[in-house]
CSV table of C-alpha atoms in Angstrom, one decimal:
chain,number,residue,atom,x,y,z
S,1,MET,CA,89.8,124.3,46.0
S,2,LYS,CA,86.7,122.9,47.2
S,3,GLU,CA,88.3,120.3,49.3
S,4,SER,CA,90.9,122.5,51.2
S,5,THR,CA,87.8,124.9,52.1
S,6,SER,CA,85.8,122.0,53.5
S,7,LYS,CA,88.9,120.9,55.4
S,8,ARG,CA,89.2,124.4,56.6
S,9,GLY,CA,85.6,124.3,57.7
S,10,THR,CA,85.7,120.9,59.6
S,11,SER,CA,89.1,122.2,61.4
S,12,SER,CA,87.3,125.3,62.4
S,13,ARG,CA,84.2,123.3,63.6
S,14,LYS,CA,86.5,121.0,65.4
S,15,GLU,CA,88.3,124.0,66.9
S,16,ILE,CA,85.2,125.8,68.0
S,17,THR,CA,83.8,122.7,69.7
S,18,HIS,CA,87.4,121.9,71.3
S,19,ASN,CA,87.2,125.4,72.7
S,20,ARG,CA,83.5,125.3,74.0
S,21,ILE,CA,84.6,122.2,75.8
S,22,LEU,CA,87.8,124.0,77.6
S,23,ASP,CA,85.5,126.8,78.4
S,24,THR,CA,83.1,124.8,80.0
S,25,ALA,CA,85.8,122.8,81.7
S,26,ALA,CA,87.4,125.8,83.0
S,27,ARG,CA,84.5,126.9,84.6
S,28,ALA,CA,83.5,123.5,85.9
S,29,ILE,CA,87.1,122.8,87.4
S,30,ARG,CA,86.9,126.1,89.6
S,31,ARG,CA,83.2,125.6,90.4
S,32,SER,CA,83.6,121.7,91.5
S,33,GLY,CA,87.2,121.2,91.7
S,34,TYR,CA,89.2,118.7,89.8
S,35,SER,CA,87.9,115.6,91.6
S,36,GLY,CA,84.4,117.0,91.1
S,37,THR,CA,84.3,117.4,87.7
S,38,GLY,CA,83.7,114.5,85.1
S,39,VAL,CA,84.1,114.0,81.6
S,40,ALA,CA,80.2,113.1,80.9
S,41,ASP,CA,79.1,116.2,83.1
S,42,ILE,CA,81.1,118.5,81.2
S,43,MET,CA,80.2,117.2,77.7
S,44,LYS,CA,76.6,117.5,78.8
S,45,GLU,CA,76.9,120.9,79.9
S,46,ALA,CA,79.0,121.9,76.6
S,47,GLY,CA,75.7,120.5,74.7
S,48,LEU,CA,77.8,117.4,73.6
S,49,THR,CA,77.8,113.7,73.7
S,50,HIS,CA,80.0,112.0,76.0
S,51,GLY,CA,81.4,110.0,72.9
S,52,GLY,CA,82.7,113.1,71.3
S,53,PHE,CA,85.1,113.4,74.0
S,54,TYR,CA,88.1,111.4,72.7
S,55,ALA,CA,88.0,113.2,69.1
S,56,HIS,CA,89.3,116.2,71.2
S,57,PHE,CA,91.5,114.5,74.4
S,58,SER,CA,93.4,111.8,74.8
S,59,SER,CA,92.3,111.6,78.4
S,60,ARG,CA,90.7,113.1,81.2
S,61,ASP,CA,94.2,114.4,82.5
S,62,ALA,CA,94.7,116.0,79.2
S,63,MET,CA,91.6,117.8,79.2
S,64,LEU,CA,92.3,119.1,83.0
S,65,ALA,CA,95.7,120.0,81.9
S,66,GLU,CA,94.1,122.2,79.1
S,67,ALA,CA,91.3,123.5,81.4
S,68,ALA,CA,93.8,124.4,84.1
S,69,ASP,CA,95.8,126.2,81.3
S,70,LYS,CA,92.6,127.9,80.2
S,71,ALA,CA,91.5,129.0,83.6
S,72,GLY,CA,94.9,130.2,84.5
S,73,GLU,CA,95.2,132.2,81.1
S,74,GLU,CA,91.8,133.8,82.2
S,75,THR,CA,93.2,134.8,85.4
S,76,VAL,CA,96.1,136.5,83.8
S,77,ALA,CA,94.1,138.3,81.2
S,78,ILE,CA,91.9,140.0,83.9
S,79,ALA,CA,95.1,141.2,85.7
S,80,GLU,CA,96.3,142.7,82.5
S,81,GLN,CA,93.2,144.4,81.8
S,82,ILE,CA,93.4,145.9,85.3
S,83,PHE,CA,96.5,147.1,84.4
S,84,ALA,CA,95.9,148.5,81.2
S,85,THR,CA,93.0,150.6,82.7
S,86,VAL,CA,94.8,152.4,85.5
S,87,PRO,CA,97.7,154.7,86.0
S,88,GLU,CA,101.1,152.9,86.3
S,89,GLY,CA,101.4,153.9,90.0
S,90,GLN,CA,98.0,152.7,90.8
S,91,ALA,CA,98.1,149.4,89.0
S,92,LEU,CA,99.3,146.9,91.8
S,93,GLN,CA,96.7,148.4,94.5
S,94,ALA,CA,93.7,148.1,91.7
S,95,LEU,CA,94.8,144.5,91.1
S,96,MET,CA,94.7,143.8,94.9
S,97,ASN,CA,91.3,145.6,95.1
S,98,ALA,CA,89.9,143.8,92.2
S,99,TYR,CA,91.1,140.3,93.6
S,100,LEU,CA,89.8,140.8,97.1
S,101,SER,CA,86.5,142.4,96.0
S,102,ASN,CA,83.0,141.0,96.9
S,103,GLU,CA,82.4,140.3,93.5
S,104,HIS,CA,85.6,138.1,93.0
S,105,MET,CA,85.1,136.3,96.2
S,106,ALA,CA,81.5,135.2,95.1
S,107,ASN,CA,82.5,134.3,91.6
S,108,ILE,CA,84.4,131.2,92.2
S,109,GLU,CA,83.4,129.8,88.6
S,110,ASN,CA,84.9,132.7,86.9
S,111,GLY,CA,87.3,133.8,89.1
S,112,CYS,CA,91.1,133.2,89.9
S,113,SER,CA,92.0,129.4,89.3
S,114,PHE,CA,94.8,129.7,91.6
S,115,ALA,CA,92.6,130.3,94.7
S,116,ALA,CA,89.7,128.0,93.4
S,117,LEU,CA,92.1,125.0,92.7
S,118,GLY,CA,95.5,125.5,94.5
S,119,SER,CA,94.8,123.1,97.5
S,120,GLU,CA,94.1,120.5,95.2
S,121,MET,CA,97.0,120.6,93.0
S,122,PRO,CA,99.4,118.6,94.9
S,123,ARG,CA,97.1,115.4,93.9
S,124,GLN,CA,96.9,116.0,90.2
S,125,ALA,CA,98.6,114.5,87.2
S,126,PRO,CA,102.0,116.0,86.2
S,127,GLU,CA,100.7,117.9,83.3
S,128,VAL,CA,98.0,119.4,85.1
S,129,ARG,CA,100.3,120.7,87.6
S,130,LYS,CA,102.8,121.8,85.1
S,131,ALA,CA,100.1,123.8,83.2
S,132,SER,CA,98.9,125.5,86.6
S,133,THR,CA,102.7,126.2,87.6
S,134,CYS,CA,103.2,127.9,84.1
S,135,ARG,CA,100.0,130.3,84.5
S,136,ILE,CA,101.1,131.0,88.4
S,137,LYS,CA,104.7,132.1,87.0
S,138,GLU,CA,103.3,134.0,84.4
S,139,MET,CA,101.0,136.0,86.9
S,140,ILE,CA,104.2,136.5,89.3
S,141,ASP,CA,106.1,138.0,86.5
S,142,LEU,CA,103.1,140.3,85.4
S,143,ILE,CA,103.1,141.4,89.1
S,144,LYS,CA,106.9,141.9,88.9
S,145,SER,CA,106.8,144.0,85.9
S,146,LYS,CA,104.9,146.8,88.0
S,147,LEU,CA,107.8,146.4,90.6
S,148,THR,CA,110.6,147.5,88.3
S,149,ASN,CA,112.4,150.2,90.4
S,150,GLN,CA,112.0,148.3,93.7
S,151,PRO,CA,114.7,146.3,95.4
S,152,ASN,CA,113.6,142.6,95.8
S,153,ALA,CA,111.1,143.1,93.0
S,154,TYR,CA,110.6,139.1,92.5
S,155,GLU,CA,110.2,138.5,96.2
S,156,LYS,CA,107.8,141.2,96.8
S,157,ALA,CA,105.7,139.9,93.7
S,158,LEU,CA,105.8,136.5,95.4
S,159,VAL,CA,104.6,137.8,98.7
S,160,MET,CA,101.8,139.7,96.7
S,161,MET,CA,100.7,136.8,94.9
S,162,SER,CA,100.7,134.6,98.1
S,163,THR,CA,98.8,137.1,99.9
S,164,MET,CA,96.1,137.7,97.2
S,165,VAL,CA,95.5,133.9,96.6
S,166,GLY,CA,95.7,132.7,100.1
S,167,THR,CA,93.5,135.5,101.5
S,168,LEU,CA,90.9,134.9,99.0
S,169,LEU,CA,91.0,131.1,99.5
S,170,LEU,CA,90.4,131.7,103.2
S,171,SER,CA,87.7,134.1,102.7
S,172,ARG,CA,85.9,131.8,100.7
S,173,ALA,CA,86.7,128.9,103.4
S,174,VAL,CA,85.1,130.4,106.4
S,175,ASP,CA,81.4,130.5,107.1
S,176,ASP,CA,81.5,133.9,108.9
S,177,ASN,CA,81.0,136.9,106.5
S,178,GLU,CA,82.6,139.5,109.0
S,179,LEU,CA,85.8,137.2,109.2
S,180,SER,CA,85.8,136.8,105.2
S,181,LYS,CA,85.4,140.8,104.9
S,182,ASP,CA,88.1,141.3,107.9
S,183,LEU,CA,90.7,138.8,106.2
S,184,ARG,CA,90.2,140.6,102.6
S,185,GLN,CA,90.4,143.8,104.4
S,186,ALA,CA,93.5,143.5,106.5
S,187,ALA,CA,95.3,142.2,103.4
S,188,LEU,CA,94.4,145.5,101.6
S,189,LYS,CA,95.2,147.7,104.2
S,190,HIS,CA,98.4,146.1,104.8
S,191,PHE,CA,99.7,146.5,101.2
S,192,ASP,CA,98.1,150.1,100.7
S,193,ALA,CA,100.3,151.1,104.1
S,194,LYS,CA,103.4,149.8,102.1
S,195,LYS,CA,102.8,152.7,99.4
């Protein structure tokens, strides 16, 4: 009995440490991009030694795949939380408002991974792209679920997702605060007018 408790404690500690590394990596890839995120930096930020990395991941790409999945999971969870707190008919507009808000635009480290990392994705390993693709599909399906009675719901979900991600990416890319604001306001106005 004592041995199984000890194994559970070790497994639990390893899982906690693994999750700490993943949380750190998910923030780091959004903040610095995939190429700007090194194993040594992530381990140091997580408060761990570089040598412990291979006890948790077989490679840097394996860690990046899990980090991309974690970051995407957080993005989807935020959308689900928004949907759970507003009336059904206001869910999509509430998502757009939160997604294109000043706060979200300024919070790249904890914000949407799709906007933060999308332009880097074609140069990533297949497992990283696959993890991100799964979460993008999940987000599209979540948006589509709010368009159930509309014709072409899937297509509309694709357009909404593309608009949100593209608008946020461009708003962050420009060094002109007015243009950044105008991009976001135009997207919000466009979707609000479609009610």
